[in-house]
Coordinates of C-alpha atoms and ligand atoms in Angstrom, one line a residue:
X1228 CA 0.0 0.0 0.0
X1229 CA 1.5 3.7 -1.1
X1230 CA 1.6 5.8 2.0
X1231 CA 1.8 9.5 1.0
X1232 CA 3.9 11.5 3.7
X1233 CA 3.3 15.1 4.1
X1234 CA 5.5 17.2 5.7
X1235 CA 7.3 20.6 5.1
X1236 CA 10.8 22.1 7.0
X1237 CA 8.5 25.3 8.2
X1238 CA 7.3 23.0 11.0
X1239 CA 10.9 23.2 12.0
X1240 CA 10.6 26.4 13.4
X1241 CA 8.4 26.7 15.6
X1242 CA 10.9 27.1 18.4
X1243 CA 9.0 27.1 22.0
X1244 CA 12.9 27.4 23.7
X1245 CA 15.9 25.2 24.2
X1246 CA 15.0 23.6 26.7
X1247 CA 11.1 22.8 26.1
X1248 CA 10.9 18.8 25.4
X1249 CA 9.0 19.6 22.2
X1250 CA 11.3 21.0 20.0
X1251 CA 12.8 20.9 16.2
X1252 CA 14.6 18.2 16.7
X1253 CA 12.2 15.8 16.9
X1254 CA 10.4 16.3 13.9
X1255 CA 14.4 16.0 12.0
X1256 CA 14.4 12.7 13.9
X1257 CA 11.2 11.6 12.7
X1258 CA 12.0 12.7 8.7
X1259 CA 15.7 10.7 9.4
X1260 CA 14.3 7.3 10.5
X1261 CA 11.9 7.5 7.7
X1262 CA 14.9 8.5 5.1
X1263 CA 17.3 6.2 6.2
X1264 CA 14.8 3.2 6.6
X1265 CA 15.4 1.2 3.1
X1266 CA 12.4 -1.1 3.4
X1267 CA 10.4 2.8 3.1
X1268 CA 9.0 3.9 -0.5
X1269 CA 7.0 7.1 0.6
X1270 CA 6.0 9.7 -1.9
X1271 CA 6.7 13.4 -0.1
X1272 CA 4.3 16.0 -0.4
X1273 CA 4.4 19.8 1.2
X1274 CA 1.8 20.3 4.0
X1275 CA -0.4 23.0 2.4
X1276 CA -1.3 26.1 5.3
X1277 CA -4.4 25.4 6.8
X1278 CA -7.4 27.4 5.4
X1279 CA -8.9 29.7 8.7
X1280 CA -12.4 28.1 7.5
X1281 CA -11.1 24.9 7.8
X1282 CA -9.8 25.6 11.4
X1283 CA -13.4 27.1 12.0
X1284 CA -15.4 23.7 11.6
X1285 CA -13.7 23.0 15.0
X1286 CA -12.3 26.5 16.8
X1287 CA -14.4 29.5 17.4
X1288 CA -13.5 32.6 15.6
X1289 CA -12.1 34.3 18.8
X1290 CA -10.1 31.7 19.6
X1291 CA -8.4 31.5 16.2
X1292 CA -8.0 35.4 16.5
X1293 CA -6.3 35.1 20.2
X1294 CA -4.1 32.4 18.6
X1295 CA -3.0 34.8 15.8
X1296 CA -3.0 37.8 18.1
X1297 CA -0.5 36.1 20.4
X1298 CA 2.4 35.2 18.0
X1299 CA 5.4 37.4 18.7
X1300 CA 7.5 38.8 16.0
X1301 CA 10.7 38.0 17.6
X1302 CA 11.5 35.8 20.7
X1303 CA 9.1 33.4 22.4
X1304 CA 5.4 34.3 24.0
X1305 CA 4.0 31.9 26.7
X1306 CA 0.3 30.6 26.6
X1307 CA 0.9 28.5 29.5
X1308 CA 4.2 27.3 31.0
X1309 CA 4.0 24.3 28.3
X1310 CA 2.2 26.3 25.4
X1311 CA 4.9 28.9 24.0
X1312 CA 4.8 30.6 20.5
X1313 CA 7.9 31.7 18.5
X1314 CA 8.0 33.9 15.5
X1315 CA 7.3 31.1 13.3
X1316 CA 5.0 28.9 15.6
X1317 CA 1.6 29.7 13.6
X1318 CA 3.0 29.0 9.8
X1319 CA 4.4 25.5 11.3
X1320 CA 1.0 25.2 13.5
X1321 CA -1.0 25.9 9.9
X1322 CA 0.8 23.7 8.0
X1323 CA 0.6 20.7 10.8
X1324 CA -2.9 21.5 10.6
X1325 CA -3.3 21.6 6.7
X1326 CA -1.0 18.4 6.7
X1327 CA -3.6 16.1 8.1
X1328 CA -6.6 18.3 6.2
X1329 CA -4.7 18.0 2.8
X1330 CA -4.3 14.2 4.0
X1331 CA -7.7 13.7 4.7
X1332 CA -9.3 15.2 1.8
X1333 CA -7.2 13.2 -0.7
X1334 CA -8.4 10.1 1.1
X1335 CA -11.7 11.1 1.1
X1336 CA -11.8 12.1 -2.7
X1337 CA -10.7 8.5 -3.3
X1338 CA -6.6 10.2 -4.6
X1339 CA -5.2 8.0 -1.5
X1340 CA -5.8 5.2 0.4
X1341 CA -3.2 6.3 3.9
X1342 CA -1.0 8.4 4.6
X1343 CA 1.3 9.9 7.5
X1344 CA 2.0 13.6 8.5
X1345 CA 5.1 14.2 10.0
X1346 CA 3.7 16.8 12.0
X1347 CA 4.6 19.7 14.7
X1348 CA 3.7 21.1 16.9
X1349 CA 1.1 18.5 18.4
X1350 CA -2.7 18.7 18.4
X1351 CA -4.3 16.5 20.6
X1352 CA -4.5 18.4 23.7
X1353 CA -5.9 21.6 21.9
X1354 CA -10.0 22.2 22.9
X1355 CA -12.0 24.0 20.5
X1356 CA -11.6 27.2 22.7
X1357 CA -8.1 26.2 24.8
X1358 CA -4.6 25.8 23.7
X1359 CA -2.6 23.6 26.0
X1360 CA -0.1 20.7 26.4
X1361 CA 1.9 22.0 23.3
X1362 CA -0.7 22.3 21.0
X1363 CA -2.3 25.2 19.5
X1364 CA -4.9 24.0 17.0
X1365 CA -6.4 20.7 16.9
X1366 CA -5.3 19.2 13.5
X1367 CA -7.0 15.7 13.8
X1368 CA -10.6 17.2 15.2
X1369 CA -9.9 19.5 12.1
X1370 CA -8.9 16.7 9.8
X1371 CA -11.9 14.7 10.9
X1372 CA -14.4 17.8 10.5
X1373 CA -12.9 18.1 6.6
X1374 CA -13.4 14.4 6.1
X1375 CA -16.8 14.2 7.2
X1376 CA -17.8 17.3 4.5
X1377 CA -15.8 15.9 1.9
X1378 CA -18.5 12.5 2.5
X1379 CA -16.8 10.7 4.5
X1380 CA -19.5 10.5 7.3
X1381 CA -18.3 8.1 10.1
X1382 CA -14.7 8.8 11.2
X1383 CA -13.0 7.3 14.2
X1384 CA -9.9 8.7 15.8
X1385 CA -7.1 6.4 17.5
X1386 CA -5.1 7.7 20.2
X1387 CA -1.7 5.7 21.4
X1388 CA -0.4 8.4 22.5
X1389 CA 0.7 7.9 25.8
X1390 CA -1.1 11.3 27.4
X1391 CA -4.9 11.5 27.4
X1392 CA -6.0 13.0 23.8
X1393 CA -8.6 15.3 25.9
X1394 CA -9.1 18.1 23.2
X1395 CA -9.9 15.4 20.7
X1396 CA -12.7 14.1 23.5
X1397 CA -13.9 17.4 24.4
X1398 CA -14.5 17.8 20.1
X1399 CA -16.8 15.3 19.5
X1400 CA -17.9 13.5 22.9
X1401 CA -21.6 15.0 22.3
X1402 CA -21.3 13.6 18.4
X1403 CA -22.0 9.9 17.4
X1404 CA -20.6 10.5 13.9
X1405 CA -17.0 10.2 15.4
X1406 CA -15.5 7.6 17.3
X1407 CA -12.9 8.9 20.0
X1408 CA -10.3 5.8 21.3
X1409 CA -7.6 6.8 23.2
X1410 CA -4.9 4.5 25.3
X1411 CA -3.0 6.7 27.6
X1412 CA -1.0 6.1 31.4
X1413 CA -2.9 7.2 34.4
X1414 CA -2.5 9.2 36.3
X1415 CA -1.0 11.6 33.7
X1416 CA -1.2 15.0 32.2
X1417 CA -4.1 16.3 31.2
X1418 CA -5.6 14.1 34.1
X1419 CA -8.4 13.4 31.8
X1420 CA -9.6 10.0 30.2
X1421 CA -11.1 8.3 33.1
X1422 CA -13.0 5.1 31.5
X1423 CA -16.1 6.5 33.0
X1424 CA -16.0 8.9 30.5
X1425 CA -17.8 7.8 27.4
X1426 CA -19.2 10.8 25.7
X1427 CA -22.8 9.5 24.3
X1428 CA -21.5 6.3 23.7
X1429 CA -18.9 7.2 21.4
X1430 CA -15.8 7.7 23.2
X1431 CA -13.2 4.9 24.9
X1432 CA -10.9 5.5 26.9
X1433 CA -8.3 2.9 28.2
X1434 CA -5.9 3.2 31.1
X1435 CA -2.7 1.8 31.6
X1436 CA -0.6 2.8 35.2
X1437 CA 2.9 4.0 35.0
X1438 CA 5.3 0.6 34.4
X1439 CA 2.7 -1.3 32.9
X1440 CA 4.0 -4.2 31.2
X1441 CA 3.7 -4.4 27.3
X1442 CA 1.7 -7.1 27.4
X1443 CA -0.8 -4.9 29.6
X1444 CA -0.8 -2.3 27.1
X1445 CA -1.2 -4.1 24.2
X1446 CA -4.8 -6.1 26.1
X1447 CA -6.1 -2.6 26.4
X1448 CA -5.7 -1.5 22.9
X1449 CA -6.9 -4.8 22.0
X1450 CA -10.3 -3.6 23.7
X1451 CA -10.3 -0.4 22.3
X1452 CA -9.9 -2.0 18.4
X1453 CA -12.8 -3.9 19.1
X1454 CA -14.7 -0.9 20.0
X1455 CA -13.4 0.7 16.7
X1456 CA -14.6 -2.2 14.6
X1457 CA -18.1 -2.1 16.1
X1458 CA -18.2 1.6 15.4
X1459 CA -17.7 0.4 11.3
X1460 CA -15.6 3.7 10.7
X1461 CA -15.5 5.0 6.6
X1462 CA -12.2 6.6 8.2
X1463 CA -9.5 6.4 10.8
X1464 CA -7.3 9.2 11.7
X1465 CA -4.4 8.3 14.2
X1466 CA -3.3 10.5 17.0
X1467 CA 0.5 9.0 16.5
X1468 CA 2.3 9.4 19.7
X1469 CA 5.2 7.7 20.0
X1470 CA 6.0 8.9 24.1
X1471 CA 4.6 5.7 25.8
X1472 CA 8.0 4.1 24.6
X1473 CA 10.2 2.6 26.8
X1474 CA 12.7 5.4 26.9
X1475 CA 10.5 8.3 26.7
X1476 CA 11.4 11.0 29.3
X1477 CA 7.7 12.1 29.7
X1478 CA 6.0 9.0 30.2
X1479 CA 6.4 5.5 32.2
X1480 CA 5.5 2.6 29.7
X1481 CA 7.6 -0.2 28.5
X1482 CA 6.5 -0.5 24.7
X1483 CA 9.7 -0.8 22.3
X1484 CA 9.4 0.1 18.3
X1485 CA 8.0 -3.1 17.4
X1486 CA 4.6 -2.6 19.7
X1487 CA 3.6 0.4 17.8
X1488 CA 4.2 -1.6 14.3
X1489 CA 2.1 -4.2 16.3
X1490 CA -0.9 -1.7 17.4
X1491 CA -0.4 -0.3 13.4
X1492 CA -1.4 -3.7 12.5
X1493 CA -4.5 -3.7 14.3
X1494 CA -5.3 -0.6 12.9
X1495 CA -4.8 -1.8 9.5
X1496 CA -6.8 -4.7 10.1
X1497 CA -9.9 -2.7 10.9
X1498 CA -9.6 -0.2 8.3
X1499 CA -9.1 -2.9 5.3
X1500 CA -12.3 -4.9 6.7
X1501 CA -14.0 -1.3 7.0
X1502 CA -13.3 1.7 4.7
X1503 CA -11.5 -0.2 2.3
X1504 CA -7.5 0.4 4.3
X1505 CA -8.3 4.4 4.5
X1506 CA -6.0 5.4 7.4
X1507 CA -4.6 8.6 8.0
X1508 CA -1.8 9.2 10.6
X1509 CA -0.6 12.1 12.4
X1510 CA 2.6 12.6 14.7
X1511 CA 1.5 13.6 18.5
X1512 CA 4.1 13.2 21.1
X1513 CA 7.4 11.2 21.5
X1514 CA 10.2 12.8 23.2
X1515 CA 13.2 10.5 23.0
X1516 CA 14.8 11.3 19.6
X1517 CA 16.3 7.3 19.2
X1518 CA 13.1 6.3 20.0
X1519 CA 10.7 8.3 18.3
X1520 CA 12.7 8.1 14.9
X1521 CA 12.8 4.2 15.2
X1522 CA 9.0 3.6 16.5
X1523 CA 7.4 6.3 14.1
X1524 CA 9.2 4.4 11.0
X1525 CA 7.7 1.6 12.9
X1526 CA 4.7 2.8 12.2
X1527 CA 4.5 3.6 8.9
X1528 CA 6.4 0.4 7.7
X1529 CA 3.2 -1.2 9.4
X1530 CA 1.2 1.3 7.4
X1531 CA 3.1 0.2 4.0
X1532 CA 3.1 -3.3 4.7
X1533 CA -0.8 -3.8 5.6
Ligands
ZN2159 ZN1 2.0 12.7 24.6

């Protein structure tokens, strides 16, 4: 299966400060693993700048507007002590979004069957009114929004990253046409994602504690892809974290590389028995640079392969 991957070097700089665990360097990792992996044949394509209309179907207008108002022209701006802005934080924040809206809309207009955006910064803890956690626009809840006018109605979201993907939840908990599944250690940042929490009967949340054993992990996305299948998505978007790896800094799971090709697989099972292998991926979190680089080309080869 071709896997487009969109990307584009403006996303390097967005600089939130040297010491902020989120920074360029990670997104170089994630382009490196994929380059320097043989058994990868991805066609490259520049992650367009999001449209403001597009960001619309999932931010209010005064939102977006405090966003723009609140980039500096030189040095760094704080949103919150995670959330900081550079000069060039909203071109690389538009074009993370417009990676996985470009993404989407090929996939929906039948152009591509799956793809991965090599994105930054994040999106998964941005609410439709809040930035936080390093994210400033939500560019899956965005992604899923242009999918679903484009015709592709049903659309569930996966979430391994390891935090809580609580801005995806608060998107669409009160909407049945999406499907929210998210994995993540408890407790945690955001503090969110309690089971309990099941939107109107569209969201699922599994918990793993800090040290939990592969083998734990893996049972609980195992629950959470059976969840997806019943749901009979036309599309899957991917919240790709990579940071519940064993030697991420921010996080206290055990998985290696070859447990996110594993939970890729699963993935890829659903989607070919449902929406004919439509899968789009987008990088969330991972803040080990070895790490990230290996498990993210992990992930696509797992997207190639299946
Ligand atoms: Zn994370």
């Amino acid at each position: 299966m071709d896997v487009a991957l969109y990307t584009h070097v403006d996303m390097l700089d967005h600089r939130p400060g040297d010491n902020h665990a989120e920074r360029p360097e990670r997104l170089r990792a994630v382009i490196d693993a994929l380059e320097d992996d043989g058994g990868l044949d991805l066609e490259p394509l520049d992650a367009p700048l999001v449209e403001f209309a597009d960001l619309a179907l999932v931010h209010p207008q005064d939102f977006i507007d405090s966003v723009l108002d609140a980039a500096p022209h030189s040095g760094t701006r704080a949103l919150d002590p995670d959330t900081v802005l550079s000069a060039g934080s909203l071109t690389a924040a538009r074009r993370a979004a417009g990676a996985v809206v470009a993404a989407a809309r090929a996939v929906a207009a039948g152009q591509r069957t799956r793809a991965f955006c090599a994105v930054r910064p994040p999106g998964h803890h941005a609410e439709p009114a809040t930035a936080m956690g390093f994210c400033l626009f939500s560019n899956i809840a965005v992604a899923a929004r242009a999918a679903q006018a484009a015709g592709l109605k049903r659309v569930a979201i996966v979430d391994f990253d390891v935090h809580h993907g609580n801005g995806t939840q608060a998107t669409f908990e009160h909407d049945p046409s999406v499907f929210f599944a998210s994995i993540h250690q408890s407790p945690l940042y955001p503090g969110t994602g309690d089971p309990s929490e099941s939107g109107v009967g569209n969201v699922a949340n599994a918990i793993v504690p800090p040290n939990a054993s592969r083998e734990t992990w893996r049972r609980g996305f195992e629950g959470l892809m059976a969840r997806v299948d019943g749901f009979a998505p036309e599309l899957i978007l991917v919240s790709a974290g990579f940071d519940a790896h064993v030697r991420d800094p921010l996080a206290a799971q055990s998985l290696e590389a070859e447990d996110f090709a594993w939970a890729t697989r699963a993935i890829v099972s659903v989607a070919n028995r449902r929406c004919g292998g439509r899968i789009v991926s987008s990088l969330e979190g991972g803040y080990d640079l070895e790490a990230l680089g290996r498990s993210a080309a992990a992930h696509v080869k797992a997207l190639q392969e299946g």
